[in-house]
Amino acid sequence: MYHYLRNRRNQRHFPLPFIENFLPTKHCNWPFSTFTVQTPNANPNFEAVPSNFHAHSPQRPNLLSTHNLTSTHPAAPSLDKSPPFDQNTLNDIVSSNKIITSYIRSGDLSSALRVFGNMTVKTTVTWNAMLAGYSRKPGKLTEAQKLFDQIPEKDTVSYNIMLAGYVQNSDMETVWSFFNSMPSKDIASWNTMISGFAQKGAMAKARELFLAMPAKNSVTWSAMISGYVECGALELAEEFFEFAAVKSVVAWTAMISGYMKFGKIKKAERLFKEMPVKNLVTWNAMIAGYVENCRAEDGLKIFRIMLRYGIRPNHSSLSSVLLGCSELSALQLGKQVHQLVCKSLLRDDTTACTSLISMYCKCGVLDDAWKLFLETKSKDIVSWNAMISGYAQHGAGEKALHLFEEMRGEGIKPDWITFVAVLLACNHAGLVDIGVRYFDSIVKDYGVEPRPDHYTCMVDLLGRAGKLVEAVDLIKKMPFKPHSAIFGTLLGACRIHKNLELAEFAAQNLLNLDPQSAAGYVQLANVYAATNKWDHVARVRRSMKDNKVVKIPGYSWIEIKNTVHEFRSGDRVHPELASIHEKLNELEKKMKLAGYVPDLESALHDVGEEQKEQLLLWHSEKLAIAFGLIVVPYGTPIRVFKNLRVCGDCHRAIKYISAIERREIIVRDTVRFHHFMGGCCSCGDYW
């Protein structure tokens, strides 16, 4: 059981301080029981996962443990007022208790109750086992209370189990009243209260209890530290961590998670290095923290180090790694993670399978994602959303909408994320009227409240179709204040259709909301450049400089044999640069013979045409593709990824390259996937 808890406490939905109640500490020498109860707010998918309460008091033998107990204690002491048991009776009690516990852990309360009812002799441990089953089951608190009232000889564990049930299923006033009514309290009772208040964000009350607590252990300190981290009071968490009498792994990990949560990566790294003992949760916190802070490459590096230490990942580790693979488009590593999943107990885990589906979609391997989706035995709404989003990102709008209707046919209710994917599918496929109908049905037919993301999709859908006035009207009718992203979307549409008036309107609103938005300045400058208003471009760039706004540099990357090669426009550092330039010069000649004419509007500099052509030729996506043509075997798709929207000239050039080289080229930018083959693109030049 100890190892089971150690393995399980990495789950994000499993409150760490509760689990640590089970772990041996020098402050708590209670015997370890084989039955426990669920923690408050635990993941409903893991009903069999225990919590933090001991099934017996320190003064009583554990009749729920194995038969070997009787050989260890040949003369088992009586249970207070209960009569002494002979060996056969004791064995019957032990066996029945084990069966009850097994049923409870599997969620089969009715079978547990049947065995309980057939027992002629019940110990307090037996009653506690049944009480644990009811108190941790959602909606069974009333039954738990009735059972609690029937227990002939309640011990502290009985009260603790009921207290945990109240924490999980009731308001804190009721919890507080029950806590005060307890005839005796142990350290687990206090820790349950502190953790309960901490989980609900009531840190003032948790602190009050902490100060009143007669004795504290590592669980107590961890609960306070974790609570302050969760509610955003990082300085108070640091204060408690500094003065903690005992710093458990949970406390160290909570601080690392807190630092990562607030972007204090250096502090997280320092703590990680200083930790005397690390567990899987700690490694997971570092991996997830790096990925969430846009440092996926560091996350993947530390994952590899973790594997070298012989630490086996769980689905939390793999989910973070797969997210990192998705962000970096590190397909080969993603495939290796897939093999790890297949060889582990997670091969049928819905969460792990969904993470893999999302990874394959974001790495441009839609066929593998679809195959895995079909093989997933138990699909939840997240699985369906991942596949619908994948089709949407790849421009397969009709497939996405068909899958949405299939999902409805399966009786799965769509959520707000589903409709973001559906509207995105309509947007990328240019299905304006269908998109409008789905948008109108969100509230009317499904009872889902539209969010800013839905409105952003609609503005993009209307704007790309040239319906800029309708897009502006929709923004004005929004039930909440417009956010910066929606004006950025409108500005992008204005650039496509070269609408200066609305571009200036969108840019002004965007910069009012986010003065440091480099995208706002750049997109407005692009609109001016497209209409040859170079004086306006210069004015925008001066404004950027005056306001100390830093433009996000464009770069592209390609993965070759587990190594990510990054390129920037005009790159001068890649070791194969000479070969890449030679390949591009060769391609340029062939493209021009085939009819290619550089789109000089995509060169946003006021320079001569020849220099513009050279600048365009060295765009980051062209450099990455040329490198791919050199090193990727013929017949294997070339997959390139860019952190910005692919420019019009590169899009045109890649179509020519795919025909000349007879290669499939897949490019993912911030908008969507482009599949180039035989001189055509899957987007149909609509992106």
XYZ file of C-alpha atoms in Angstrom:
687
model
C 0.000 0.000 0.000
C 2.844 2.357 0.820
C 4.329 1.976 -2.641
C 0.874 2.286 -4.169
C 0.424 5.649 -2.495
C 3.867 6.784 -3.488
C 3.043 5.978 -7.098
C -0.416 7.559 -6.963
C 0.306 10.826 -5.261
C 1.619 12.384 -8.450
C -1.963 12.746 -9.698
C -2.821 16.433 -9.938
C -6.327 15.791 -8.626
C -5.008 14.014 -5.547
C -4.269 16.404 -2.677
C -0.668 15.761 -1.742
C -0.803 16.690 1.936
C -3.448 14.036 2.578
C -1.414 11.242 1.056
C 1.636 12.155 3.049
C -0.266 11.318 6.223
C 0.469 7.717 5.292
C 4.159 8.156 4.742
C 6.440 7.360 7.672
C 7.658 10.376 9.610
C 9.578 10.683 12.819
C 6.607 12.525 14.306
C 4.023 9.839 13.567
C 4.621 6.196 14.427
C 1.088 4.854 14.033
C 0.845 1.396 12.495
C -0.035 1.372 8.819
C -3.480 0.044 7.973
C -4.556 -1.818 4.872
C -7.772 0.164 4.644
C -8.143 3.885 4.282
C -10.570 6.422 2.875
C -10.655 8.748 -0.102
C -9.312 12.245 0.294
C -11.511 15.299 -0.161
C -11.752 16.454 -3.753
C -10.022 13.333 -5.008
C -10.192 12.315 -8.607
C -13.475 10.417 -9.108
C -11.729 8.206 -11.637
C -9.584 6.769 -8.886
C -12.176 5.749 -6.307
C -9.984 2.943 -5.055
C -7.184 5.333 -4.146
C -6.938 5.662 -0.363
C -6.582 8.774 1.761
C -5.073 9.781 5.019
C -6.826 7.983 7.832
C -5.701 4.939 9.785
C -8.196 2.133 10.129
C -7.305 1.460 13.702
C -6.080 3.347 16.684
C -2.556 2.886 18.078
C -3.989 0.893 20.991
C -5.842 -1.710 18.897
C -4.667 -4.549 16.685
C -5.346 -4.236 12.978
C -7.920 -6.960 12.377
C -8.178 -5.895 8.765
C -4.650 -6.888 7.878
C -3.527 -10.306 6.686
C -3.919 -13.596 8.516
C -0.230 -13.383 9.402
C -1.242 -10.887 12.052
C -2.539 -13.691 14.237
C 0.814 -15.412 14.202
C 2.474 -12.166 15.176
C -0.030 -11.640 17.986
C -1.038 -15.137 19.160
C -2.968 -13.677 22.038
C -4.786 -10.780 20.441
C -6.042 -8.285 23.057
C -9.750 -7.739 23.438
C -11.435 -4.712 21.866
C -12.548 -2.714 24.906
C -16.023 -4.046 25.792
C -16.039 -6.658 23.039
C -15.752 -10.294 24.210
C -12.503 -12.149 23.507
C -12.466 -14.076 20.228
C -11.241 -17.573 19.588
C -8.900 -18.208 16.661
C -11.659 -19.273 14.227
C -13.797 -16.232 14.995
C -10.797 -13.974 14.628
C -9.949 -15.531 11.265
C -13.548 -15.071 10.107
C -13.462 -11.402 11.076
C -10.151 -10.859 9.314
C -11.373 -12.578 6.136
C -14.666 -10.686 6.099
C -12.938 -7.373 6.697
C -10.583 -8.040 3.813
C -13.497 -8.880 1.508
C -15.391 -5.743 2.541
C -12.331 -3.602 1.936
C -11.782 -5.183 -1.472
C -15.362 -4.440 -2.517
C -15.122 -0.871 -1.247
C -11.928 -0.240 -3.170
C -13.591 -1.465 -6.348
C -16.565 0.831 -5.707
C -18.999 -2.049 -5.083
C -20.725 -0.802 -1.943
C -23.737 -3.107 -2.305
C -21.576 -6.249 -2.191
C -19.596 -4.849 0.734
C -22.862 -4.151 2.572
C -24.069 -7.707 1.916
C -20.931 -9.191 3.499
C -21.182 -6.683 6.350
C -24.795 -7.667 7.015
C -23.941 -11.376 7.145
C -21.203 -10.920 9.754
C -22.268 -12.173 13.184
C -19.438 -10.311 14.916
C -18.348 -6.847 13.829
C -15.391 -4.976 15.243
C -14.929 -1.232 15.153
C -12.526 -1.820 12.276
C -15.368 -3.484 10.358
C -17.683 -0.544 10.968
C -14.945 1.869 9.965
C -14.380 0.011 6.713
C -18.039 0.390 5.730
C -18.086 3.980 6.931
C -15.092 4.760 4.736
C -16.901 3.340 1.723
C -19.946 5.533 2.226
C -18.201 8.710 3.360
C -15.968 8.871 0.293
C -18.754 8.079 -2.180
C -20.331 11.219 -3.711
C -23.961 11.555 -2.669
C -23.675 9.027 0.154
C -22.949 11.381 3.044
C -26.410 10.913 4.588
C -25.990 7.128 4.571
C -22.515 7.568 6.049
C -23.950 9.669 8.882
C -26.604 7.017 9.635
C -23.937 4.308 9.675
C -21.710 6.441 11.892
C -24.555 6.855 14.405
C -24.960 3.059 14.585
C -21.318 2.294 15.423
C -21.451 0.868 18.972
C -17.883 1.820 19.895
C -16.570 4.755 17.901
C -12.862 5.418 18.020
C -10.844 8.391 16.788
C -10.533 6.769 13.388
C -14.333 6.622 13.104
C -14.532 10.344 13.739
C -11.670 11.033 11.341
C -13.363 9.082 8.552
C -16.589 11.002 9.078
C -14.665 14.265 9.234
C -13.050 13.482 5.890
C -16.476 12.766 4.442
C -17.755 16.140 5.601
C -14.694 17.898 4.182
C -15.297 16.233 0.836
C -19.063 16.637 0.623
C -20.213 19.430 2.911
C -19.682 23.094 3.742
C -16.917 24.076 6.095
C -19.328 25.315 8.783
C -20.660 21.765 9.129
C -17.096 20.467 9.098
C -16.100 22.915 11.811
C -19.084 21.964 13.969
C -18.302 18.255 13.669
C -14.613 18.838 14.410
C -15.485 20.688 17.610
C -17.842 17.876 18.662
C -15.158 15.187 18.402
C -14.411 13.692 21.846
C -10.756 13.234 20.945
C -8.549 14.462 18.143
C -5.252 13.195 16.826
C -2.802 14.774 14.438
C -4.691 13.358 11.441
C -7.840 15.186 12.600
C -6.057 18.530 12.646
C -4.334 17.866 9.330
C -7.661 17.005 7.711
C -9.137 20.317 8.850
C -6.144 22.352 7.732
C -6.015 20.626 4.361
C -9.772 21.045 3.932
C -9.655 24.796 4.516
C -6.527 25.101 2.367
C -8.177 23.300 -0.541
C -11.121 25.693 -0.372
C -8.787 28.703 -0.345
C -9.653 29.667 3.242
C -6.039 30.137 4.244
C -6.817 32.515 7.117
C -8.836 29.767 8.813
C -6.199 27.176 7.944
C -3.551 29.382 9.544
C -5.698 29.816 12.652
C -5.916 26.048 13.033
C -2.213 25.685 12.313
C -1.348 28.044 15.168
C -3.778 26.315 17.546
C -2.578 22.818 16.673
C -0.868 21.189 19.670
C 1.658 19.222 17.590
C 2.617 19.449 13.932
C 4.221 17.048 11.505
C 5.499 17.320 7.955
C 1.964 16.874 6.609
C 0.833 19.976 8.470
C 3.578 22.144 7.012
C 3.033 20.695 3.546
C -0.696 21.447 3.700
C -0.040 25.095 4.537
C 2.665 25.486 1.891
C 0.525 23.827 -0.785
C -2.477 25.934 0.180
C -0.590 29.212 -0.113
C 0.872 28.132 -3.455
C -2.576 27.267 -4.821
C -4.111 30.579 -3.769
C -1.214 32.545 -5.262
C 0.379 33.728 -2.008
C 3.866 32.630 -2.999
C 5.650 34.840 -0.454
C 3.707 33.281 2.427
C 4.428 29.831 1.013
C 8.130 30.733 0.976
C 7.876 31.928 4.570
C 6.330 28.654 5.759
C 8.792 26.619 3.731
C 11.729 28.459 5.267
C 10.531 27.900 8.842
C 9.168 24.367 8.376
C 10.511 22.100 11.092
C 10.416 19.192 8.675
C 10.565 19.702 4.913
C 9.014 16.700 3.215
C 9.263 15.859 -0.463
C 5.700 17.166 -0.764
C 6.712 20.570 0.594
C 9.732 20.835 -1.710
C 7.626 19.811 -4.684
C 4.839 22.249 -3.804
C 7.353 25.106 -3.797
C 8.828 23.995 -7.125
C 5.323 23.870 -8.622
C 4.603 27.320 -7.207
C 7.755 28.829 -8.653
C 7.005 27.290 -12.043
C 3.398 28.484 -11.852
C 4.542 32.076 -11.450
C 7.381 31.863 -13.962
C 10.200 31.882 -11.391
C 12.115 29.173 -13.206
C 15.537 29.920 -11.707
C 14.199 29.500 -8.176
C 12.501 26.243 -9.139
C 15.749 24.957 -10.646
C 17.686 25.922 -7.518
C 15.266 24.074 -5.227
C 15.293 21.052 -7.507
C 19.086 20.848 -7.264
C 19.036 21.329 -3.474
C 16.390 18.671 -2.774
C 17.867 15.824 -0.731
C 15.305 13.329 -2.073
C 13.230 13.572 -5.250
C 10.252 11.479 -6.251
C 8.268 11.112 -9.456
C 5.999 14.016 -8.515
C 9.019 16.298 -8.285
C 10.271 15.329 -11.724
C 6.750 15.768 -13.101
C 6.568 19.261 -11.611
C 9.790 20.252 -13.361
C 8.772 18.740 -16.706
C 5.306 20.323 -16.634
C 6.729 23.634 -15.419
C 9.192 23.888 -18.283
C 6.516 23.027 -20.849
C 4.021 25.504 -19.401
C 6.671 28.233 -19.446
C 7.378 27.719 -23.159
C 10.611 25.869 -22.481
C 9.515 22.525 -23.828
C 13.035 21.602 -24.916
C 14.255 21.840 -21.303
C 11.255 19.767 -20.233
C 12.172 17.023 -22.678
C 15.807 17.129 -21.546
C 14.885 16.627 -17.903
C 12.525 13.813 -18.919
C 15.457 12.015 -20.546
C 17.539 12.529 -17.390
C 14.690 11.102 -15.313
C 14.634 7.977 -17.475
C 18.398 7.574 -17.099
C 17.914 7.538 -13.321
C 15.582 4.585 -13.788
C 12.441 6.447 -12.713
C 9.384 5.090 -14.491
C 7.035 7.780 -15.836
C 3.304 7.754 -15.221
C 0.531 9.295 -17.312
C 1.132 12.716 -15.750
C 4.777 12.594 -16.894
C 3.823 11.373 -20.344
C 1.059 13.963 -20.772
C 3.529 16.782 -20.093
C 6.164 15.246 -22.354
C 3.667 14.748 -25.164
C 2.556 18.355 -24.798
C 6.207 19.359 -25.087
C 6.586 17.152 -28.164
C 3.524 18.864 -29.638
C 4.927 22.340 -29.031
C 8.304 21.435 -30.502
C 6.776 19.110 -33.088
C 9.289 16.521 -31.896
C 7.600 13.607 -33.630
C 10.366 11.032 -33.104
C 10.441 11.540 -29.346
C 6.642 11.487 -29.342
C 6.740 8.091 -31.041
C 9.190 6.838 -28.411
C 6.802 7.997 -25.692
C 4.040 6.145 -27.530
C 6.114 2.966 -27.248
C 6.528 3.579 -23.517
C 2.765 3.873 -23.177
C 2.205 0.645 -25.125
C 4.586 -1.253 -22.832
C 3.027 0.114 -19.640
C -0.269 -0.194 -17.805
C -1.292 3.088 -19.455
C -1.909 1.533 -22.863
C -5.674 1.525 -22.204
C -5.695 4.779 -20.228
C -7.995 7.327 -21.892
C -5.941 10.325 -20.756
C -2.698 8.866 -22.121
C -4.340 7.909 -25.418
C -5.852 11.383 -25.768
C -2.461 12.996 -25.179
C -1.010 10.809 -27.935
C -3.849 11.725 -30.311
C -3.225 15.411 -29.662
C 0.534 14.959 -30.164
C 0.127 13.222 -33.523
C -2.336 15.880 -34.683
C 0.000 18.714 -33.715
C 2.978 16.992 -35.322
C 1.098 16.711 -38.602
C 0.497 12.948 -38.607
C -3.266 12.934 -38.875
C -3.554 9.318 -40.063
C -1.809 7.975 -36.956
C -3.962 10.180 -34.738
C -7.131 8.827 -36.358
C -5.935 5.226 -36.035
C -5.216 5.734 -32.341
C -8.581 7.438 -31.861
C -10.342 4.387 -33.309
C -8.305 2.084 -31.041
C -9.112 4.063 -27.874
C -11.524 1.840 -25.969
C -13.144 4.445 -23.753
C -13.453 7.862 -25.376
C -14.418 10.869 -23.272
C -15.250 14.406 -24.397
C -11.547 15.314 -24.307
C -10.728 12.504 -26.753
C -13.404 13.650 -29.195
C -12.321 17.283 -28.850
C -8.701 16.354 -29.595
C -9.619 14.578 -32.825
C -12.109 17.233 -33.973
C -9.499 19.931 -33.267
C -6.913 17.925 -35.199
C -9.084 17.801 -38.298
C -9.864 21.505 -37.886
C -6.186 22.490 -37.654
C -5.414 20.522 -40.792
C -8.208 22.166 -42.754
C -10.308 19.004 -42.967
C -13.445 20.913 -42.048
C -15.976 18.431 -43.376
C -14.335 15.524 -41.514
C -14.308 17.584 -38.318
C -18.007 18.404 -38.629
C -18.870 14.799 -39.485
C -16.998 13.640 -36.374
C -18.865 16.227 -34.305
C -22.203 14.839 -35.483
C -20.968 11.300 -34.797
C -20.051 12.352 -31.266
C -23.551 13.714 -30.740
C -24.940 10.420 -32.018
C -22.926 8.629 -29.326
C -24.784 10.685 -26.724
C -21.748 12.734 -25.670
C -22.666 16.321 -24.846
C -20.332 18.898 -26.428
C -18.647 21.484 -24.220
C -17.303 24.945 -25.005
C -13.994 23.534 -26.253
C -15.867 21.371 -28.750
C -17.458 24.452 -30.280
C -14.129 26.248 -30.528
C -12.926 23.285 -32.612
C -16.122 23.247 -34.702
C -15.919 26.979 -35.456
C -12.212 26.612 -36.230
C -13.060 23.840 -38.690
C -15.616 26.075 -40.413
C -13.095 28.916 -40.466
C -10.271 26.965 -42.089
C -12.614 25.405 -44.632
C -14.285 28.723 -45.456
C -17.702 27.388 -44.390
C -19.074 30.772 -43.353
C -22.814 30.056 -43.349
C -22.395 26.721 -41.562
C -20.145 28.389 -38.980
C -22.751 31.080 -38.323
C -25.418 28.409 -37.800
C -23.258 26.498 -35.335
C -22.456 29.721 -33.467
C -26.155 30.567 -33.175
C -26.897 27.058 -31.876
C -24.354 27.126 -29.034
C -26.788 28.625 -26.532
C -30.102 27.785 -28.175
C -29.530 24.067 -28.762
C -26.749 23.116 -26.347
C -26.989 25.553 -23.443
C -23.299 26.457 -23.679
C -22.426 30.059 -22.869
C -20.275 31.600 -25.637
C -16.801 32.618 -24.502
C -14.278 35.068 -25.951
C -12.666 32.202 -27.879
C -15.923 31.566 -29.762
C -16.229 35.223 -30.725
C -12.598 35.300 -31.836
C -13.247 32.313 -34.118
C -16.311 34.038 -35.562
C -14.455 37.302 -36.199
C -11.746 35.297 -37.970
C -14.353 33.345 -39.956
C -16.132 36.511 -41.116
C -12.947 38.535 -41.578
C -11.150 36.007 -43.768
C -14.254 35.785 -45.934
C -14.085 39.552 -46.451
C -17.089 40.278 -44.221
C -15.159 42.842 -42.190
C -18.152 45.063 -41.398
C -20.084 42.050 -40.050
C -17.038 41.118 -37.969
C -16.921 44.593 -36.409
C -20.675 44.462 -35.705
C -20.220 41.134 -33.931
C -17.489 42.620 -31.736
C -19.797 45.492 -30.762
C -22.573 43.038 -29.805
C -20.395 40.899 -27.539
C -21.877 40.467 -24.022
C -18.474 41.259 -22.492
C -15.680 43.686 -23.168
C -13.563 42.789 -26.216
C -10.127 41.389 -25.438
C -6.886 42.077 -27.261
C -6.893 38.779 -29.190
C -10.128 39.620 -30.975
C -8.734 42.903 -32.286
C -5.543 41.115 -33.309
C -7.675 38.679 -35.290
C -9.579 41.533 -36.948
C -6.287 43.244 -37.776
C -5.019 40.091 -39.476
C -8.152 39.944 -41.619
C -7.731 43.620 -42.537
C -4.207 42.847 -43.717
C -5.485 40.086 -46.021
C -8.053 42.411 -47.578
C -5.877 45.577 -47.341
C -8.538 47.553 -45.487
C -6.565 50.448 -44.023
C -9.446 52.125 -42.220
C -10.515 49.087 -40.225
C -6.874 48.043 -39.749
C -6.176 51.322 -37.968
C -9.369 50.877 -35.912
C -8.339 47.356 -34.888
C -4.725 48.333 -34.165
C -5.759 51.303 -32.030
C -8.052 49.155 -29.894
C -5.480 46.381 -29.674
C -2.716 48.713 -28.512
C -5.045 50.423 -26.029
C -5.671 47.041 -24.420
C -2.103 45.784 -24.766
C 0.422 48.605 -25.337
C 3.294 46.104 -25.448
C 1.730 43.965 -28.194
C 4.440 43.578 -30.806
C 1.940 41.779 -33.048
C -0.283 44.862 -33.164
C 2.520 47.116 -34.377
C 3.881 44.549 -36.817
C 0.526 43.738 -38.392
C -0.321 47.413 -38.832
C 3.097 48.013 -40.392
C 2.441 45.060 -42.706
C -0.833 46.612 -43.869
C 0.950 49.891 -44.605
C 3.787 48.060 -46.377
C 1.317 46.126 -48.543
C -0.043 49.461 -49.792
C 3.456 51.003 -50.184
C 2.912 53.544 -47.382
C 6.510 53.354 -46.237
C 6.354 56.589 -44.284
C 3.586 55.056 -42.165
C 5.674 51.904 -41.732
C 8.571 54.010 -40.466
C 6.245 55.835 -38.070
C 4.969 52.553 -36.621
C 8.518 51.265 -36.171
C 9.548 54.484 -34.420
C 6.568 54.112 -32.116
C 7.660 50.563 -31.303
C 11.138 51.789 -30.466
C 9.861 54.673 -28.342
C 7.591 52.331 -26.385
C 10.371 49.738 -26.044
C 8.294 47.066 -27.749
C 10.389 44.111 -28.892
C 9.300 42.289 -32.032
C 9.068 38.520 -31.717
C 11.606 37.135 -34.208
C 10.274 34.669 -36.738
C 11.899 31.263 -36.808
C 11.216 27.806 -38.196
C 12.420 24.394 -37.128
C 12.612 20.832 -38.346
C 13.304 17.627 -36.405
C 15.972 15.309 -37.801
C 16.890 12.148 -35.885
C 15.673 13.440 -32.508
C 17.483 16.754 -33.008
C 15.542 19.969 -33.561
C 17.230 22.293 -36.073
C 16.132 25.913 -35.769
C 16.434 28.554 -38.479
C 15.903 32.299 -38.460
C 15.464 34.548 -41.461
C 18.872 35.311 -42.911
C 20.391 32.617 -40.689
C 24.196 32.689 -40.586
C 25.023 30.112 -37.917
C 23.770 26.704 -39.058
C 26.714 24.381 -39.874
C 25.091 23.302 -43.181
C 24.316 26.858 -44.273
C 26.487 26.737 -47.409
C 24.702 23.617 -48.681
C 21.333 25.140 -47.798
C 22.035 28.342 -49.748
C 23.255 26.303 -52.697
C 20.041 24.264 -52.635
C 17.883 27.397 -52.429
C 19.677 29.071 -55.325
C 19.157 25.929 -57.389
C 15.470 25.834 -56.447
C 14.967 29.520 -57.212
C 16.134 29.027 -60.799
C 13.860 26.011 -61.297
C 10.893 27.792 -59.710
C 11.241 30.826 -61.963
C 11.429 28.586 -65.009
C 8.166 27.001 -63.805
C 6.483 30.409 -63.538
C 7.208 31.496 -59.972
C 7.251 35.250 -59.390
C 8.368 36.437 -55.930
C 5.659 38.210 -53.936
C 7.579 41.378 -53.130
C 4.776 42.630 -50.868
C 5.897 39.960 -48.403
C 9.295 41.704 -48.096
C 8.462 44.342 -45.527
C 11.498 46.544 -46.067
C 11.856 49.677 -48.163
C 14.694 48.350 -50.318
C 15.250 47.529 -53.997
C 13.536 44.604 -55.719
C 16.705 42.523 -56.017
C 17.420 42.865 -52.321
C 13.796 42.048 -51.521
C 14.064 38.832 -53.528
C 17.194 37.852 -51.602
C 15.485 38.556 -48.274
C 12.503 36.440 -49.313
C 14.727 33.569 -50.435
C 16.294 33.393 -46.988
C 13.056 33.307 -44.999
C 13.272 30.817 -42.149
C 10.719 28.349 -43.558
C 12.573 28.167 -46.887
C 15.863 27.512 -45.082
C 14.281 24.709 -43.040
C 12.679 23.138 -46.112
C 15.933 23.261 -48.085
C 17.713 21.549 -45.210
C 14.962 18.930 -45.105
C 15.334 18.281 -48.834
C 19.037 17.634 -48.269
C 18.806 15.269 -45.282
C 15.310 13.709 -45.222
C 15.131 10.510 -47.315
C 13.022 10.642 -50.442
C 9.504 9.387 -49.802
C 9.430 10.702 -46.232
C 7.358 13.859 -45.672
C 9.281 16.998 -44.742
C 7.723 18.554 -41.643
C 8.524 22.192 -40.878
C 7.086 24.350 -38.128
C 6.999 28.113 -37.743
C 6.248 30.323 -34.751
C 4.473 32.946 -36.905
C 2.065 32.908 -39.828
C 3.727 31.680 -43.041
C 4.148 34.589 -45.445
C 2.422 34.762 -48.822
C 5.634 34.389 -50.820
C 6.771 31.316 -48.887
C 3.360 29.732 -49.335
C 3.572 30.293 -53.092
C 7.190 29.094 -53.276
C 6.560 25.899 -51.296
C 3.849 24.884 -53.756
C 6.409 25.128 -56.560
C 9.044 23.287 -54.508
C 6.665 20.399 -53.757
C 6.038 19.965 -57.491
C 9.677 20.336 -58.590
C 11.071 17.992 -55.922
C 8.046 15.691 -55.968
C 7.958 15.732 -52.175
C 5.224 16.056 -49.591
C 5.930 19.108 -47.436
C 3.929 19.778 -44.280
C 4.159 23.221 -42.698
C 2.516 24.206 -39.432
C 2.265 27.888 -38.582
C 0.287 29.704 -35.889
C -2.874 29.540 -37.981
C -3.080 25.967 -39.282
C -1.371 23.076 -41.078
C -0.510 23.299 -44.767
C -0.025 20.032 -46.672
C 1.845 20.747 -49.923
C 1.879 18.111 -52.644
C 2.271 18.314 -56.416
C 2.105 22.102 -56.499
C -1.063 22.398 -54.411
C -1.793 23.167 -50.765
C -4.505 21.608 -48.630
C -5.702 25.073 -47.597
C -6.717 25.913 -51.159
C -4.907 29.250 -50.696
C -7.465 30.168 -48.018
C -5.679 30.783 -44.741
